[in-house]
JSON list of C-alpha atoms in Angstrom, two decimals:
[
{"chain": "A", "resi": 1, "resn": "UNK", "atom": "CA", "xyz": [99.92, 93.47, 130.17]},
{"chain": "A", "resi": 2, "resn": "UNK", "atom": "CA", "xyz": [102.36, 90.25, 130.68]},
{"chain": "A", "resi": 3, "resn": "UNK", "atom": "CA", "xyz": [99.21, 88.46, 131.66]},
{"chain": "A", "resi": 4, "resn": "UNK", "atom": "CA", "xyz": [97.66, 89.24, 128.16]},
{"chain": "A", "resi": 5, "resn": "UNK", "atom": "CA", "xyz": [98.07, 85.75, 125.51]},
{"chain": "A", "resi": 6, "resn": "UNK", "atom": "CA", "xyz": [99.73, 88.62, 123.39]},
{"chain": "A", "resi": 7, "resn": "UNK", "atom": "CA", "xyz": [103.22, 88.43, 123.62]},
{"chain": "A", "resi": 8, "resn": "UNK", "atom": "CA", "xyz": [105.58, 86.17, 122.12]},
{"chain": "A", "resi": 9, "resn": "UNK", "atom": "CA", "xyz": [106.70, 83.20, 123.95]},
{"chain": "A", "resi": 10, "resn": "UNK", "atom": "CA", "xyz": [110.01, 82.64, 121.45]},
{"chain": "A", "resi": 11, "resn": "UNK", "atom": "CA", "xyz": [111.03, 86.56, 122.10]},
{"chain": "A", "resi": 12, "resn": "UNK", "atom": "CA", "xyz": [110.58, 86.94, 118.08]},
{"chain": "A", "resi": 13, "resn": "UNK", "atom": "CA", "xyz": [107.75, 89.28, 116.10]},
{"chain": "A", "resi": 14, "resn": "UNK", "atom": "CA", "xyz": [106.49, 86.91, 113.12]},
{"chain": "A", "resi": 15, "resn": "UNK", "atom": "CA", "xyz": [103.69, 88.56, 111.73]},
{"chain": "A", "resi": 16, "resn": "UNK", "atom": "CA", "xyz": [101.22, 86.43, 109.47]},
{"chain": "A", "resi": 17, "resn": "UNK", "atom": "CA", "xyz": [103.79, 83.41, 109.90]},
{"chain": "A", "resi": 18, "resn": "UNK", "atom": "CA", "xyz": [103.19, 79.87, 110.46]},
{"chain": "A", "resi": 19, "resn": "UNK", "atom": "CA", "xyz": [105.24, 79.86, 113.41]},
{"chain": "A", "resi": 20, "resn": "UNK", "atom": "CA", "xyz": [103.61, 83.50, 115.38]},
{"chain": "A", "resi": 21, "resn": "UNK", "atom": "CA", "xyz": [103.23, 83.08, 118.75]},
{"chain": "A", "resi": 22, "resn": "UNK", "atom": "CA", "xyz": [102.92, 86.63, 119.58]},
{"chain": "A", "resi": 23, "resn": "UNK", "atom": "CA", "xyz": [104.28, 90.01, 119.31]},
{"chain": "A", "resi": 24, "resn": "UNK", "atom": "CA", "xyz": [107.07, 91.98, 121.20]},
{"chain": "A", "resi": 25, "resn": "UNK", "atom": "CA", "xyz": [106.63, 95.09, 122.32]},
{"chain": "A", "resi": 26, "resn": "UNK", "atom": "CA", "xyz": [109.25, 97.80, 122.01]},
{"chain": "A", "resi": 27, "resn": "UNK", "atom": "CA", "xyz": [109.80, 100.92, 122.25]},
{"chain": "A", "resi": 28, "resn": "UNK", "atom": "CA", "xyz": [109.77, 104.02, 119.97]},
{"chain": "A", "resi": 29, "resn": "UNK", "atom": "CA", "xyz": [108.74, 107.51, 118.31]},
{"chain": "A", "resi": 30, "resn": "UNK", "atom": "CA", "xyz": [108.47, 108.54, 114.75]},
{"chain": "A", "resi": 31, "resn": "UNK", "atom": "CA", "xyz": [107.93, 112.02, 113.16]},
{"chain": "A", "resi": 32, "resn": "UNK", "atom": "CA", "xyz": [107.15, 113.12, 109.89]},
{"chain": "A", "resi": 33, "resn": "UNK", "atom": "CA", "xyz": [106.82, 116.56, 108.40]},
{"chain": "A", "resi": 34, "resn": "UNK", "atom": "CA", "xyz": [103.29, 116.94, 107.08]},
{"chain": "A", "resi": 35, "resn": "UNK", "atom": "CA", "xyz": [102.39, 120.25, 104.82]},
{"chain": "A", "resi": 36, "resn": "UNK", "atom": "CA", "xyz": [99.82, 121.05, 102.00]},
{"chain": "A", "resi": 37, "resn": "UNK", "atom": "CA", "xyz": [100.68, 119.63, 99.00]},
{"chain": "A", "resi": 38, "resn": "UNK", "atom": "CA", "xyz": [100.85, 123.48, 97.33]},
{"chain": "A", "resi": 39, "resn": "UNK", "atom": "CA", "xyz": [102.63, 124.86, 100.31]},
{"chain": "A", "resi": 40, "resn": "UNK", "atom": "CA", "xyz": [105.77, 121.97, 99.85]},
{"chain": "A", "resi": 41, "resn": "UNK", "atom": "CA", "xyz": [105.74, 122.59, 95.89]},
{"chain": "A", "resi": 42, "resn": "UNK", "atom": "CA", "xyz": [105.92, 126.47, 96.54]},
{"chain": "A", "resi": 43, "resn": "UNK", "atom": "CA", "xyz": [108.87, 125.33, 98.99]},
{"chain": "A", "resi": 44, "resn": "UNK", "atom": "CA", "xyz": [110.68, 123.13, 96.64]},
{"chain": "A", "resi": 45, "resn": "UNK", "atom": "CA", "xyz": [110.05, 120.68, 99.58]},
{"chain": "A", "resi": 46, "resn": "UNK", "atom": "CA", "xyz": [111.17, 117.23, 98.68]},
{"chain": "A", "resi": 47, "resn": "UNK", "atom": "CA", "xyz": [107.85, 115.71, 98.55]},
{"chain": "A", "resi": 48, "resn": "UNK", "atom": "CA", "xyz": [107.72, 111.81, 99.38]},
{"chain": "A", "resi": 49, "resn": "UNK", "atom": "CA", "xyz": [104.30, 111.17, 100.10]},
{"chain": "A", "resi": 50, "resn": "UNK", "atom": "CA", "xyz": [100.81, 112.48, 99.43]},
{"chain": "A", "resi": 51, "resn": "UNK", "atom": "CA", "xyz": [98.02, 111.37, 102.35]},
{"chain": "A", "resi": 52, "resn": "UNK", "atom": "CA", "xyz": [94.81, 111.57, 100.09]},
{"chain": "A", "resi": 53, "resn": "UNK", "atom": "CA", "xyz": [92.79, 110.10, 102.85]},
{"chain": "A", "resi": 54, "resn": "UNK", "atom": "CA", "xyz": [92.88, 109.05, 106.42]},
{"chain": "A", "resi": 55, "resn": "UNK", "atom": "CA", "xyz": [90.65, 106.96, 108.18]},
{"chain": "A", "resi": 56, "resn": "UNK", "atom": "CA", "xyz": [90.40, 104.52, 111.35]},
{"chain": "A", "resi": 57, "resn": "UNK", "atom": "CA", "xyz": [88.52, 101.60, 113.03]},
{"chain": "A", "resi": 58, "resn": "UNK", "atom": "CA", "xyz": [87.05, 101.27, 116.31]},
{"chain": "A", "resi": 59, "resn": "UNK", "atom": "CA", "xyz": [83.80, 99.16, 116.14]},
{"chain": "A", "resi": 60, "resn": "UNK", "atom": "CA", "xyz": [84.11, 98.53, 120.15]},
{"chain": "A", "resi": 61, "resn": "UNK", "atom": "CA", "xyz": [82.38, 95.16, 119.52]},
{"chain": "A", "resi": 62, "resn": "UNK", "atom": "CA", "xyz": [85.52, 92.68, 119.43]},
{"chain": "A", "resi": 63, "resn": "UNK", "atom": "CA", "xyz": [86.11, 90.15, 121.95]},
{"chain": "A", "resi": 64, "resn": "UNK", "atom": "CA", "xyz": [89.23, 91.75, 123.15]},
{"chain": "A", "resi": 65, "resn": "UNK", "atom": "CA", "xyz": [91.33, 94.74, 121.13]},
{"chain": "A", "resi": 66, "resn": "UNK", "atom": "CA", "xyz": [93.96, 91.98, 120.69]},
{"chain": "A", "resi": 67, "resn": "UNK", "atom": "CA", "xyz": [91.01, 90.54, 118.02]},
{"chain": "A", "resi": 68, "resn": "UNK", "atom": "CA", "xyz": [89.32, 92.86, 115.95]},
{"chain": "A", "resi": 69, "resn": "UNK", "atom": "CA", "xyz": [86.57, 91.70, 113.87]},
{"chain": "A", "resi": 70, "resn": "UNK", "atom": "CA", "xyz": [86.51, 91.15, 110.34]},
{"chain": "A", "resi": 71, "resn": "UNK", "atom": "CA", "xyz": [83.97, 93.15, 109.33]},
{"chain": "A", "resi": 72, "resn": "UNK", "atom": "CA", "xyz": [84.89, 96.46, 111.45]},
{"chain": "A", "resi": 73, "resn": "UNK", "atom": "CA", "xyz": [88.48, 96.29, 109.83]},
{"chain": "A", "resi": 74, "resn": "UNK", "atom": "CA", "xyz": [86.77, 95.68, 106.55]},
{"chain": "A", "resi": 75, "resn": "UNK", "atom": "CA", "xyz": [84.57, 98.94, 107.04]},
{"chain": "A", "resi": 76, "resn": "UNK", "atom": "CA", "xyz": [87.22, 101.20, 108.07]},
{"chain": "A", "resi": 77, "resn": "UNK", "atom": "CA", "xyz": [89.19, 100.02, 104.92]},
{"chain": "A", "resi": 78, "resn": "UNK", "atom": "CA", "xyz": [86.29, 100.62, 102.86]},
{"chain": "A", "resi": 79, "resn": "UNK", "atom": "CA", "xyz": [85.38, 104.70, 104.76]},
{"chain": "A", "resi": 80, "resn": "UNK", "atom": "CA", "xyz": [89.34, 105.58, 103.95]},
{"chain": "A", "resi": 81, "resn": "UNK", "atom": "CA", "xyz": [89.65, 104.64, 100.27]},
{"chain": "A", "resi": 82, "resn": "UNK", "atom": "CA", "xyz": [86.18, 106.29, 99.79]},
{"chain": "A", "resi": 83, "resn": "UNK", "atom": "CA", "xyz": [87.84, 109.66, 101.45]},
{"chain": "A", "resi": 84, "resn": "UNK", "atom": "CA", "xyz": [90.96, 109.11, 99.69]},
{"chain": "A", "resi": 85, "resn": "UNK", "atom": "CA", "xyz": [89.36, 108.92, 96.16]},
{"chain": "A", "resi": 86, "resn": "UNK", "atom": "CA", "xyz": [90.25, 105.54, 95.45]},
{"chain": "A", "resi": 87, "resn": "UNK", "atom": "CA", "xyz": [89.35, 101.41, 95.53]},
{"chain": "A", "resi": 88, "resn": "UNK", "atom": "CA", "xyz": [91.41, 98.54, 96.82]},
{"chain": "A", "resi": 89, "resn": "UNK", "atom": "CA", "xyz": [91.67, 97.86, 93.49]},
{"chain": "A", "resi": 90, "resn": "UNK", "atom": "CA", "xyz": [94.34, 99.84, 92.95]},
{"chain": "A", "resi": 91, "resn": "UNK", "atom": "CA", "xyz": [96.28, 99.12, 96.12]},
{"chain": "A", "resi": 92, "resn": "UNK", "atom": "CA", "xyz": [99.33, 97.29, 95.59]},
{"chain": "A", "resi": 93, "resn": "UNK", "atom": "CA", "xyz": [101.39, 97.30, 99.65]},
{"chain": "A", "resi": 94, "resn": "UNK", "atom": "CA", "xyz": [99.75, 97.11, 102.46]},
{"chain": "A", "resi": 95, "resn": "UNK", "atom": "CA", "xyz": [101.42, 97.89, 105.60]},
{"chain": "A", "resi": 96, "resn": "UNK", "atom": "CA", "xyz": [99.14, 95.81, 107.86]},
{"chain": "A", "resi": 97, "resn": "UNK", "atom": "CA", "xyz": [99.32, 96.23, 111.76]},
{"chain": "A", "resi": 98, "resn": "UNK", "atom": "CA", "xyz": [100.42, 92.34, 111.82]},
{"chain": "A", "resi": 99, "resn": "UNK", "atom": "CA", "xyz": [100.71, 92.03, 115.49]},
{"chain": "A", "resi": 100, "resn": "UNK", "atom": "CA", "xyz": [102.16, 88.14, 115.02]},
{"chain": "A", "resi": 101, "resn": "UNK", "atom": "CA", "xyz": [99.07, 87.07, 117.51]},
{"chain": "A", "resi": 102, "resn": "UNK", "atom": "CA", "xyz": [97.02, 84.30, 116.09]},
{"chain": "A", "resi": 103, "resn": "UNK", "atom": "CA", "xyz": [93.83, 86.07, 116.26]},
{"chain": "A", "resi": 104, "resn": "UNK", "atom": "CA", "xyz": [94.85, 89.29, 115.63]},
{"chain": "A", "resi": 105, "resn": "UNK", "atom": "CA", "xyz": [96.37, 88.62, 112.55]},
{"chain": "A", "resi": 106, "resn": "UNK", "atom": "CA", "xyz": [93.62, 86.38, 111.50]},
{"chain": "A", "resi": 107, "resn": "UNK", "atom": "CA", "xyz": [91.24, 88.68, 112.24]},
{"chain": "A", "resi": 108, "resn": "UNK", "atom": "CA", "xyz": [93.03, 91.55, 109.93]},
{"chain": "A", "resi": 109, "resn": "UNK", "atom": "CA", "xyz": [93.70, 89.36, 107.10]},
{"chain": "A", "resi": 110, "resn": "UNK", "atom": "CA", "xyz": [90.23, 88.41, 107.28]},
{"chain": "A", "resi": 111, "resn": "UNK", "atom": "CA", "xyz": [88.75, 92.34, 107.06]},
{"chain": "A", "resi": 112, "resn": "UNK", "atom": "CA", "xyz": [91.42, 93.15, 104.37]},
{"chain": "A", "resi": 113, "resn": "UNK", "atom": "CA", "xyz": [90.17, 89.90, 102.73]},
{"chain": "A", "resi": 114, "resn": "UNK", "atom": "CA", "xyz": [86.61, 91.29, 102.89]},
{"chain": "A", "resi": 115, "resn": "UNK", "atom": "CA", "xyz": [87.35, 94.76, 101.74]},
{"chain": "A", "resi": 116, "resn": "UNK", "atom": "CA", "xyz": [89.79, 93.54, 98.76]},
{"chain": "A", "resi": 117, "resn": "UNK", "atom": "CA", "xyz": [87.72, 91.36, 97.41]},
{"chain": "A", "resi": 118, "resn": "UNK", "atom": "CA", "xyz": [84.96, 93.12, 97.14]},
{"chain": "A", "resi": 119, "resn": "UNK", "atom": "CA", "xyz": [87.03, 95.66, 94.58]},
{"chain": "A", "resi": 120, "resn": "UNK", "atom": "CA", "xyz": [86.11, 93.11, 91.42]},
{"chain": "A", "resi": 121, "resn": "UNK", "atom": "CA", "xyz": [89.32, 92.50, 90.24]},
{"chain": "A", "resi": 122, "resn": "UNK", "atom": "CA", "xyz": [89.39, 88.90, 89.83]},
{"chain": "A", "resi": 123, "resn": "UNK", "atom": "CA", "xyz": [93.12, 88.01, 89.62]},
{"chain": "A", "resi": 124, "resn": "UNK", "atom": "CA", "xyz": [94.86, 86.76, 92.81]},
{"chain": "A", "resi": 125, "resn": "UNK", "atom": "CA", "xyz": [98.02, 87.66, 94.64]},
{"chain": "A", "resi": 126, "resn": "UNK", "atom": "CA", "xyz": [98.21, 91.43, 92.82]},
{"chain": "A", "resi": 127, "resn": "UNK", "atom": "CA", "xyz": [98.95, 93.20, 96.56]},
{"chain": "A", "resi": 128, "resn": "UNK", "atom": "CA", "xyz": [102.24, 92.98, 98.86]},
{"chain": "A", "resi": 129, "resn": "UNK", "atom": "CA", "xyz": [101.40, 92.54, 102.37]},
{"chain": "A", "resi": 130, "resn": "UNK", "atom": "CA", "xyz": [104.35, 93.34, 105.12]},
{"chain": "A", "resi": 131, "resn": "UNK", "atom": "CA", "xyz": [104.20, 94.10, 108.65]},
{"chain": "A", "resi": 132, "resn": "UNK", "atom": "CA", "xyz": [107.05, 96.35, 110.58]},
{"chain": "A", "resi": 133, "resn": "UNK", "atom": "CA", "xyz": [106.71, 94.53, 113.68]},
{"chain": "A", "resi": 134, "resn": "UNK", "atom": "CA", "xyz": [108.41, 91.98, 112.70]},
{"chain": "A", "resi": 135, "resn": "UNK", "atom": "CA", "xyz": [111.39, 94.14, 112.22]},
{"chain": "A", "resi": 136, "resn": "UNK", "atom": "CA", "xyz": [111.14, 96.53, 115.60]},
{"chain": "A", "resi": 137, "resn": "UNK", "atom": "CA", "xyz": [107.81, 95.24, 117.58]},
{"chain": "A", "resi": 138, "resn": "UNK", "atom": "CA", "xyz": [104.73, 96.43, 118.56]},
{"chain": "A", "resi": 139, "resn": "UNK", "atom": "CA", "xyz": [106.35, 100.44, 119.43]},
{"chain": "A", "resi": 140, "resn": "UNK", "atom": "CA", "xyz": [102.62, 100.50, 120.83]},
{"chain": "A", "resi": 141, "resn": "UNK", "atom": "CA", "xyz": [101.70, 104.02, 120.15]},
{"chain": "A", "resi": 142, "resn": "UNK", "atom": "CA", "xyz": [104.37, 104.39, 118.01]},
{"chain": "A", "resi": 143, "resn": "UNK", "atom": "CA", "xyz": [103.75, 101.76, 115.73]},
{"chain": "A", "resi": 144, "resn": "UNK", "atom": "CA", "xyz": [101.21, 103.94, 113.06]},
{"chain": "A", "resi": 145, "resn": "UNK", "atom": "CA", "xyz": [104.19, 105.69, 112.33]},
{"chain": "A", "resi": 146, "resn": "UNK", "atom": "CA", "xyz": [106.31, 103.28, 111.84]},
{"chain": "A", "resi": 147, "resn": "UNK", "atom": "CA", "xyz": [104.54, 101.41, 109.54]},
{"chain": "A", "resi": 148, "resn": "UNK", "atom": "CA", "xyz": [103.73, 105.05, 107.55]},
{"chain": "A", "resi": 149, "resn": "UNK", "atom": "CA", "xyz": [107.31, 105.65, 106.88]},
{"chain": "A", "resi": 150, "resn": "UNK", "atom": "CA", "xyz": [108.43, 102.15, 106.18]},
{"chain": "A", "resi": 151, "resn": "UNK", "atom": "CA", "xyz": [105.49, 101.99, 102.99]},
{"chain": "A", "resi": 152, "resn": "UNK", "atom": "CA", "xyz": [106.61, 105.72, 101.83]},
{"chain": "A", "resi": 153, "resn": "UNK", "atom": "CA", "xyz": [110.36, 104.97, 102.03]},
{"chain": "A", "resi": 154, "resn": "UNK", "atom": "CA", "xyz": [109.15, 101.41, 100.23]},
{"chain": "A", "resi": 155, "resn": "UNK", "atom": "CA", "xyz": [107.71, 103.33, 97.63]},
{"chain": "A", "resi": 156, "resn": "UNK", "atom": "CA", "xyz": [109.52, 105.99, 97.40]},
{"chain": "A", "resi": 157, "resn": "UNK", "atom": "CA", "xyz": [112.91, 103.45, 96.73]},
{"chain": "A", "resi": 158, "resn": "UNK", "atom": "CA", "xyz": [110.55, 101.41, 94.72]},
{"chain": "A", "resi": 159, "resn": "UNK", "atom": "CA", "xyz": [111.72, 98.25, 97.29]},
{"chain": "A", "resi": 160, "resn": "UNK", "atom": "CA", "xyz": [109.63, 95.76, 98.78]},
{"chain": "A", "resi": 161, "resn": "UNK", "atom": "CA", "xyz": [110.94, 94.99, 101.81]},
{"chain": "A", "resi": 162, "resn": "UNK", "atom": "CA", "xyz": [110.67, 91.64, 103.65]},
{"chain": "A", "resi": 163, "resn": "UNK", "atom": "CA", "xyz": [108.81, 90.90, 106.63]},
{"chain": "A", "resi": 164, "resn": "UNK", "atom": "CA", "xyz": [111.53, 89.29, 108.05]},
{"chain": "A", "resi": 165, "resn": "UNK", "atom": "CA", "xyz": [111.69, 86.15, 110.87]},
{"chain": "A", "resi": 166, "resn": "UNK", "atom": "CA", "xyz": [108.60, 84.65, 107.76]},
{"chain": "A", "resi": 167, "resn": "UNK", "atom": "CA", "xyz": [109.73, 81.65, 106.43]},
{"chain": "A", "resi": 168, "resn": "UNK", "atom": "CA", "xyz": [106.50, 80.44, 105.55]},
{"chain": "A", "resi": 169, "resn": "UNK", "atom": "CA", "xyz": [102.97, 82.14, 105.85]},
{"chain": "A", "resi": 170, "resn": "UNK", "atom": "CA", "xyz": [100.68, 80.59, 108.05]},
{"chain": "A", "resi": 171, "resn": "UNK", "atom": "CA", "xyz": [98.64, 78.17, 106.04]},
{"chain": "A", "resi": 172, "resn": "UNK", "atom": "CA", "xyz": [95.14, 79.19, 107.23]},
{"chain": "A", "resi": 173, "resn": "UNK", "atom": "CA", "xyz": [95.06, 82.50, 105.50]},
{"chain": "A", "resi": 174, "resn": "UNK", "atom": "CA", "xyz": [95.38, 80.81, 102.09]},
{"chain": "A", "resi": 175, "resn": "UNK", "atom": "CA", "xyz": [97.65, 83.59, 100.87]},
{"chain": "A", "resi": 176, "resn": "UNK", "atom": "CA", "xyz": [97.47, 81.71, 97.11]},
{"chain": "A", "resi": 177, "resn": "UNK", "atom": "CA", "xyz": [93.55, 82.10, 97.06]},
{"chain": "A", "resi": 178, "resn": "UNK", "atom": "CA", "xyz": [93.54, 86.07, 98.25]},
{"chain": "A", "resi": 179, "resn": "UNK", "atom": "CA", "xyz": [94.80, 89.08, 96.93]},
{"chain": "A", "resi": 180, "resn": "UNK", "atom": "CA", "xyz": [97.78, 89.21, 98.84]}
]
């Protein structure tokens, strides 16, 4: 895997950052408690999140899994707010992989670009986009979970938190011109 152009040269996770060179990998486990909505209620369960759809992406036509493309990220967007009941539209944080590798991230900002846009809403910049990496690293099989329970603690505290180690956004995603 050290032989991979993945990993960070400067020893820092910047995802979607002018200055990413790569990600870090670390290591890590998460767990959440998952029950039917009815069932935690019953319970008196305190309830923090509500998964009204799942969905995932594996076209198996990418160059390398270290760059998706576009339009298989932009599909399995599309196939999970269709289960979940719901349009980009209404999606305001995304808790994107961001890996920090140039053509990783490109590649997801791109198929999140597709599958935004094509929502109608015309107004720009309406959705937070943060990545967890850049806060612990790529936890590798870890890292779904992560990223879950950093957006429902987000919400749940009503925070946005930083993607931190960004001090400017890399200038070829035109963050001004996209919904995020």
């Amino acid at each position: 895997f050290s032989k991979t152009p993945a990993l960070s040269r400067t020893g820092d996770c910047r995802p979607f950052s002018d200055q990413a060179d790569g990600t870090m990998l670390g290591e890590g486990m998460g767990m959440v408690a998952l029950k039917r909505l009815r069932d935690a209620e019953a319970a008196g369960d305190p309830i923090y999140a509500v998964i009204r759809g799942v969905g995932s992406g594996s076209d198996g036509r990418a160059k390398s899994v270290y760059a998706p493309l576009p339009e298989g990220q932009a599909r399995a967007l599309r196939r999970t707010y269709e289960n979940a009941g719901y349009g980009a539209d209404t999606v305001e944080l995304v808790e994107a992989h961001g890996t920090a590798t140039k053509a990783g991230d490109a590649a997801e900002f791109a198929g999140l670009e597709i599958a935004f846009g094509e929502s109608g809403r015309t107004d720009r910049q309406w959705c937070a986009l943060g990545s967890v990496k850049s806060q612990i690293g790529h936890t590798k099989s870890a890292a779904g979970a992560a990223g879950l329970i950093k957006a429902v603690l987000a919400l749940h505290h009503k925070a946005l938190p930083p993607t931190i180690k960004v001090a400017r956004p890399n200038p070829k995603l035109d963050l001004a011109t996209s919904p995020f």
